[in-house]
GROMACS .gro file of C-alpha atoms in nm:
model
  260
    1MET     CA    1  -8.261  -8.975  17.430
    2THR     CA    2  -8.606  -9.100  17.333
    3VAL     CA    3  -8.589  -9.395  17.094
    4ASN     CA    4  -8.866  -9.573  16.908
    5SER     CA    5  -8.815  -9.934  17.014
    6ASP     CA    6  -8.943 -10.055  16.676
    7LEU     CA    7  -8.646  -9.903  16.495
    8THR     CA    8  -8.326 -10.095  16.427
    9GLN     CA    9  -7.990  -9.960  16.541
   10ALA     CA   10  -7.910  -9.872  16.179
   11GLN     CA   11  -8.236  -9.675  16.147
   12ILE     CA   12  -8.170  -9.486  16.471
   13PHE     CA   13  -7.815  -9.413  16.351
   14GLN     CA   14  -7.946  -9.280  16.020
   15GLU     CA   15  -8.211  -9.067  16.192
   16ASN     CA   16  -8.016  -8.927  16.488
   17GLY     CA   17  -7.654  -8.948  16.371
   18PHE     CA   18  -7.563  -9.165  16.670
   19VAL     CA   19  -7.681  -9.481  16.844
   20THR     CA   20  -7.575  -9.683  17.146
   21THR     CA   21  -7.423 -10.022  17.065
   22GLY     CA   22  -7.482 -10.203  17.392
   23SER     CA   23  -7.201 -10.403  17.550
   24LEU     CA   24  -6.900 -10.471  17.327
   25LEU     CA   25  -6.666 -10.606  17.598
   26SER     CA   26  -6.712 -10.835  17.898
   27VAL     CA   27  -6.593 -10.739  18.245
   28SER     CA   28  -6.275 -10.945  18.209
   29GLU     CA   29  -6.208 -10.808  17.859
   30VAL     CA   30  -6.247 -10.451  17.986
   31GLU     CA   31  -5.981 -10.522  18.247
   32THR     CA   32  -5.743 -10.654  17.980
   33TYR     CA   33  -5.790 -10.342  17.769
   34ARG     CA   34  -5.739 -10.120  18.072
   35GLU     CA   35  -5.405 -10.286  18.144
   36ILE     CA   36  -5.284 -10.223  17.788
   37TYR     CA   37  -5.426  -9.871  17.792
   38ASP     CA   38  -5.235  -9.787  18.110
   39ARG     CA   39  -4.914  -9.913  17.951
   40PHE     CA   40  -4.967  -9.651  17.681
   41LEU     CA   41  -5.032  -9.380  17.940
   42SER     CA   42  -4.724  -9.471  18.147
   43GLY     CA   43  -4.503  -9.476  17.837
   44GLU     CA   44  -4.423  -9.848  17.866
   45ILE     CA   45  -4.572  -9.872  17.517
   46GLU     CA   46  -4.404  -9.582  17.338
   47SER     CA   47  -4.639  -9.347  17.148
   48GLY     CA   48  -4.393  -9.093  17.009
   49ASP     CA   49  -4.562  -8.821  16.804
   50LYS     CA   50  -4.890  -9.014  16.809
   51ARG     CA   51  -4.946  -8.879  17.161
   52SER     CA   52  -5.077  -8.526  17.209
   53ASP     CA   53  -5.305  -8.308  17.421
   54LEU     CA   54  -5.657  -8.237  17.294
   55GLY     CA   55  -5.686  -7.980  17.573
   56SER     CA   56  -5.357  -7.799  17.518
   57HIS     CA   57  -5.535  -7.465  17.476
   58VAL     CA   58  -5.611  -7.465  17.852
   59PRO     CA   59  -5.322  -7.409  18.100
   60ARG     CA   60  -5.225  -7.734  18.275
   61ARG     CA   61  -5.220  -7.767  18.651
   62ASP     CA   62  -4.891  -7.861  18.817
   63GLY     CA   63  -4.808  -8.227  18.759
   64VAL     CA   64  -5.057  -8.270  18.473
   65LYS     CA   65  -4.887  -8.398  18.158
   66GLU     CA   66  -5.190  -8.356  17.931
   67ASN     CA   67  -5.534  -8.213  17.996
   68ILE     CA   68  -5.686  -8.465  17.754
   69THR     CA   69  -5.450  -8.738  17.636
   70GLN     CA   70  -5.500  -8.853  17.278
   71ILE     CA   71  -5.298  -9.141  17.135
   72MET     CA   72  -5.354  -9.208  16.766
   73TRP     CA   73  -5.317  -9.549  16.608
   74PRO     CA   74  -5.272  -9.769  16.919
   75SER     CA   75  -5.315 -10.075  16.696
   76ALA     CA   76  -5.015  -9.966  16.486
   77LEU     CA   77  -4.810  -9.909  16.801
   78HIS     CA   78  -4.918 -10.237  16.965
   79ALA     CA   79  -5.016 -10.487  16.694
   80PRO     CA   80  -5.175 -10.748  16.928
   81LEU     CA   81  -5.473 -10.511  16.965
   82LEU     CA   82  -5.579 -10.601  16.611
   83GLU     CA   83  -5.631 -10.965  16.712
   84MET     CA   84  -5.824 -10.885  17.028
   85PRO     CA   85  -6.207 -10.890  17.030
   86LEU     CA   86  -6.291 -10.520  17.013
   87HIS     CA   87  -6.175 -10.463  16.656
   88ALA     CA   88  -6.380 -10.755  16.521
   89ARG     CA   89  -6.692 -10.662  16.718
   90ALA     CA   90  -6.668 -10.295  16.626
   91LEU     CA   91  -6.625 -10.389  16.259
   92GLU     CA   92  -6.938 -10.604  16.275
   93MET     CA   93  -7.129 -10.310  16.422
   94ALA     CA   94  -6.988 -10.073  16.160
   95LYS     CA   95  -7.102 -10.303  15.878
   96ALA     CA   96  -7.452 -10.310  16.025
   97LEU     CA   97  -7.459  -9.928  16.041
   98ILE     CA   98  -7.291  -9.813  15.718
   99GLY     CA   99  -7.266 -10.125  15.497
  100ASP     CA  100  -7.078 -10.447  15.440
  101ASP     CA  101  -6.789 -10.263  15.270
  102ALA     CA  102  -6.689 -10.098  15.599
  103VAL     CA  103  -6.321 -10.133  15.696
  104LEU     CA  104  -6.107  -9.988  15.975
  105ASP     CA  105  -5.975  -9.642  15.893
  106PHE     CA  106  -5.797  -9.568  16.223
  107ASP     CA  107  -5.824  -9.606  16.600
  108MET     CA  108  -5.731  -9.389  16.897
  109LEU     CA  109  -5.732  -9.359  17.275
  110ILE     CA  110  -5.869  -9.054  17.457
  111HIS     CA  111  -5.809  -9.029  17.831
  112LYS     CA  112  -5.937  -8.778  18.086
  113ALA     CA  113  -5.754  -8.798  18.418
  114PRO     CA  114  -5.929  -8.712  18.747
  115HIS     CA  115  -5.994  -8.341  18.810
  116THR     CA  116  -5.839  -8.223  18.484
  117ASP     CA  117  -6.174  -8.054  18.412
  118VAL     CA  118  -6.108  -7.962  18.047
  119PRO     CA  119  -6.390  -8.017  17.796
  120THR     CA  120  -6.327  -8.164  17.453
  121PRO     CA  121  -6.438  -7.881  17.221
  122TRP     CA  122  -6.749  -7.920  17.007
  123HIS     CA  123  -6.659  -8.041  16.659
  124GLN     CA  124  -6.749  -8.270  16.371
  125ASP     CA  125  -6.492  -8.536  16.284
  126ALA     CA  126  -6.537  -8.481  15.911
  127ALA     CA  127  -6.388  -8.132  15.950
  128TYR     CA  128  -6.052  -8.300  16.022
  129TRP     CA  129  -6.075  -8.522  15.712
  130ILE     CA  130  -6.030  -8.455  15.343
  131ASP     CA  131  -6.359  -8.437  15.157
  132LEU     CA  132  -6.457  -8.767  14.994
  133PRO     CA  133  -6.745  -8.846  14.757
  134ASP     CA  134  -6.885  -9.123  14.979
  135LYS     CA  135  -6.957  -8.966  15.318
  136ARG     CA  136  -7.033  -9.289  15.503
  137ALA     CA  137  -6.824  -9.312  15.819
  138VAL     CA  138  -6.882  -9.426  16.174
  139SER     CA  139  -6.680  -9.382  16.491
  140ILE     CA  140  -6.744  -9.634  16.766
  141TRP     CA  141  -6.662  -9.483  17.105
  142VAL     CA  142  -6.612  -9.749  17.372
  143ALA     CA  143  -6.603  -9.670  17.744
  144LEU     CA  144  -6.344  -9.860  17.948
  145ASP     CA  145  -6.466  -9.689  18.266
  146GLU     CA  146  -6.808  -9.564  18.364
  147ALA     CA  147  -6.866  -9.254  18.149
  148VAL     CA  148  -7.103  -9.004  18.310
  149LEU     CA  149  -7.175  -8.632  18.279
  150ASP     CA  150  -6.912  -8.525  18.531
  151ASN     CA  151  -6.621  -8.728  18.395
  152GLY     CA  152  -6.681  -8.673  18.023
  153CYS     CA  153  -6.946  -8.893  17.863
  154MET     CA  154  -7.025  -8.807  17.502
  155TRP     CA  155  -7.278  -8.545  17.396
  156TYR     CA  156  -7.432  -8.539  17.047
  157VAL     CA  157  -7.672  -8.312  16.861
  158GLN     CA  158  -7.950  -8.522  16.711
  159GLY     CA  159  -7.988  -8.474  16.336
  160SER     CA  160  -7.679  -8.254  16.298
  161HIS     CA  161  -7.532  -8.504  16.050
  162LYS     CA  162  -7.807  -8.407  15.805
  163GLN     CA  163  -7.697  -8.043  15.799
  164PRO     CA  164  -7.393  -7.889  15.623
  165LEU     CA  165  -7.068  -7.902  15.816
  166ARG     CA  166  -7.030  -7.605  16.048
  167PRO     CA  167  -6.736  -7.368  16.010
  168HIS     CA  168  -6.445  -7.487  16.227
  169TYR     CA  169  -6.159  -7.278  16.356
  170PRO     CA  170  -5.843  -7.331  16.565
  171THR     CA  171  -5.847  -7.330  16.943
  172SER     CA  172  -5.652  -7.048  17.110
  173ASP     CA  173  -5.316  -7.228  17.083
  174GLY     CA  174  -5.380  -7.337  16.723
  175LYS     CA  175  -5.330  -7.706  16.800
  176ASN     CA  176  -5.691  -7.827  16.792
  177ILE     CA  177  -6.009  -7.728  16.613
  178GLN     CA  178  -6.359  -7.647  16.729
  179CYS     CA  179  -6.693  -7.511  16.612
  180ASP     CA  180  -6.971  -7.311  16.772
  181CYS     CA  181  -7.223  -7.525  16.961
  182SER     CA  182  -7.339  -7.582  17.318
  183GLU     CA  183  -7.534  -7.814  17.545
  184ASP     CA  184  -7.830  -7.580  17.491
  185GLU     CA  185  -7.841  -7.660  17.119
  186PRO     CA  186  -8.177  -7.817  17.026
  187GLY     CA  187  -8.129  -8.194  17.018
  188ALA     CA  188  -7.815  -8.193  17.235
  189THR     CA  189  -7.809  -8.529  17.414
  190ALA     CA  190  -7.575  -8.678  17.674
  191VAL     CA  191  -7.500  -9.051  17.642
  192PRO     CA  192  -7.373  -9.205  17.969
  193LEU     CA  193  -7.220  -9.551  17.932
  194GLY     CA  194  -7.103  -9.835  18.153
  195PRO     CA  195  -6.762 -10.002  18.113
  196GLY     CA  196  -6.750 -10.203  17.790
  197GLU     CA  197  -7.047 -10.024  17.634
  198GLY     CA  198  -7.025  -9.815  17.320
  199VAL     CA  199  -7.190  -9.542  17.118
  200ALA     CA  200  -7.153  -9.499  16.741
  201HIS     CA  201  -7.166  -9.165  16.564
  202SER     CA  202  -7.147  -9.038  16.208
  203GLY     CA  203  -6.850  -8.841  16.083
  204SER     CA  204  -7.063  -8.528  16.057
  205THR     CA  205  -7.247  -8.552  16.391
  206LEU     CA  206  -7.174  -8.264  16.628
  207HIS     CA  207  -7.024  -8.390  16.953
  208TYR     CA  208  -6.824  -8.295  17.260
  209SER     CA  209  -6.769  -8.400  17.620
  210ARG     CA  210  -6.732  -8.217  17.949
  211GLY     CA  211  -6.413  -8.218  18.150
  212ASN     CA  212  -6.350  -8.473  18.421
  213THR     CA  213  -6.429  -8.322  18.762
  214THR     CA  214  -6.443  -8.656  18.946
  215ASP     CA  215  -6.196  -8.874  19.136
  216SER     CA  216  -6.211  -9.142  18.866
  217VAL     CA  217  -6.037  -9.183  18.531
  218ARG     CA  218  -6.224  -9.182  18.202
  219ARG     CA  219  -6.060  -9.405  17.944
  220ALA     CA  220  -6.214  -9.439  17.598
  221TYR     CA  221  -6.113  -9.647  17.295
  222ILE     CA  222  -6.241  -9.515  16.961
  223LEU     CA  223  -6.243  -9.704  16.631
  224ASN     CA  224  -6.335  -9.537  16.303
  225PHE     CA  225  -6.463  -9.710  15.990
  226ARG     CA  226  -6.545  -9.605  15.635
  227SER     CA  227  -6.596  -9.783  15.302
  228ALA     CA  228  -6.305  -9.979  15.155
  229GLU     CA  229  -6.311  -9.773  14.836
  230MET     CA  230  -6.298  -9.444  15.027
  231LEU     CA  231  -6.012  -9.578  15.241
  232ARG     CA  232  -5.823  -9.655  14.921
  233LEU     CA  233  -5.894  -9.307  14.784
  234GLU     CA  234  -5.802  -9.143  15.114
  235ARG     CA  235  -5.463  -9.317  15.127
  236GLU     CA  236  -5.407  -9.255  14.755
  237ARG     CA  237  -5.444  -8.884  14.829
  238GLY     CA  238  -5.183  -8.911  15.104
  239PHE     CA  239  -5.412  -8.883  15.407
  240ASP     CA  240  -5.369  -9.149  15.678
  241VAL     CA  241  -5.539  -8.977  15.976
  242GLY     CA  242  -5.231  -8.909  16.183
  243LEU     CA  243  -5.027  -9.220  16.111
  244THR     CA  244  -4.744  -9.019  15.953
  245ASN     CA  245  -4.846  -8.662  16.039
  246ASN     CA  246  -5.040  -8.624  16.364
  247VAL     CA  247  -5.149  -8.263  16.321
  248ARG     CA  248  -5.509  -8.155  16.381
  249LEU     CA  249  -5.621  -7.915  16.108
  250VAL     CA  250  -5.939  -7.831  15.920
  251ARG     CA  251  -5.885  -8.033  15.603
  252ASN     CA  252  -6.241  -8.050  15.471
  253SER     CA  253  -6.312  -7.747  15.253
  254ASN     CA  254  -6.678  -7.760  15.353
  255ALA     CA  255  -6.577  -7.678  15.714
  256VAL     CA  256  -6.339  -7.390  15.646
  257ASP     CA  257  -6.431  -7.080  15.844
  258SER     CA  258  -6.351  -6.787  15.622
  259GLY     CA  259  -6.419  -6.545  15.908
  260ASN     CA  260  -6.131  -6.670  16.128
   0.00000   0.00000   0.00000
């Protein structure tokens, strides 16, 4: 990604639909988050219906529990996370990118185990959400391991947040959603990260990641923010982003694919 060094992070975010955040966690803090993360993965911290497989449309190899493990609302399942540094630092970044009225909407963990080799389908987060009058939203994706091309670093399409939402449709098993896009799309950009580093993207920015073909794990912690007033409206309309009903559907009418 070529970036004009004279632009602020907020300006790059507004122009491209994504921007790197730099380091959000120290080496020792990363290790602490990894330990908690692995307690979720092992089941020591119970996830219940908040845990699911983002890659369930691909047959699993023997011994693989999930192709892509997603755990929604880790901070609701393990409250001490809210008092740890990442939430405060991510909120500060969110305020710089979308405004001082930014508040936490939800958080999640997404894990790609070694050699699972299942891509996360191309999509726009806003397709999952109910349509709201104020579109400001930012997801801050934080790597807890080195994130590179071959283990599933994030890819974005520059400027896609300025276009209408693409039609989204269910994956083959009906449990996830996707849209048509590829790494050959003009503006498609890979964003490798080191442990503790982050990248922020808009709710309407096209993104995906490759499967993990390496010997290493790829653990990511994602925190999503929107304006306080839109959070109130969202909850008033009964939508809590998987807290009570962890089902992945196209909920935004602007992303409905009438042809599928």
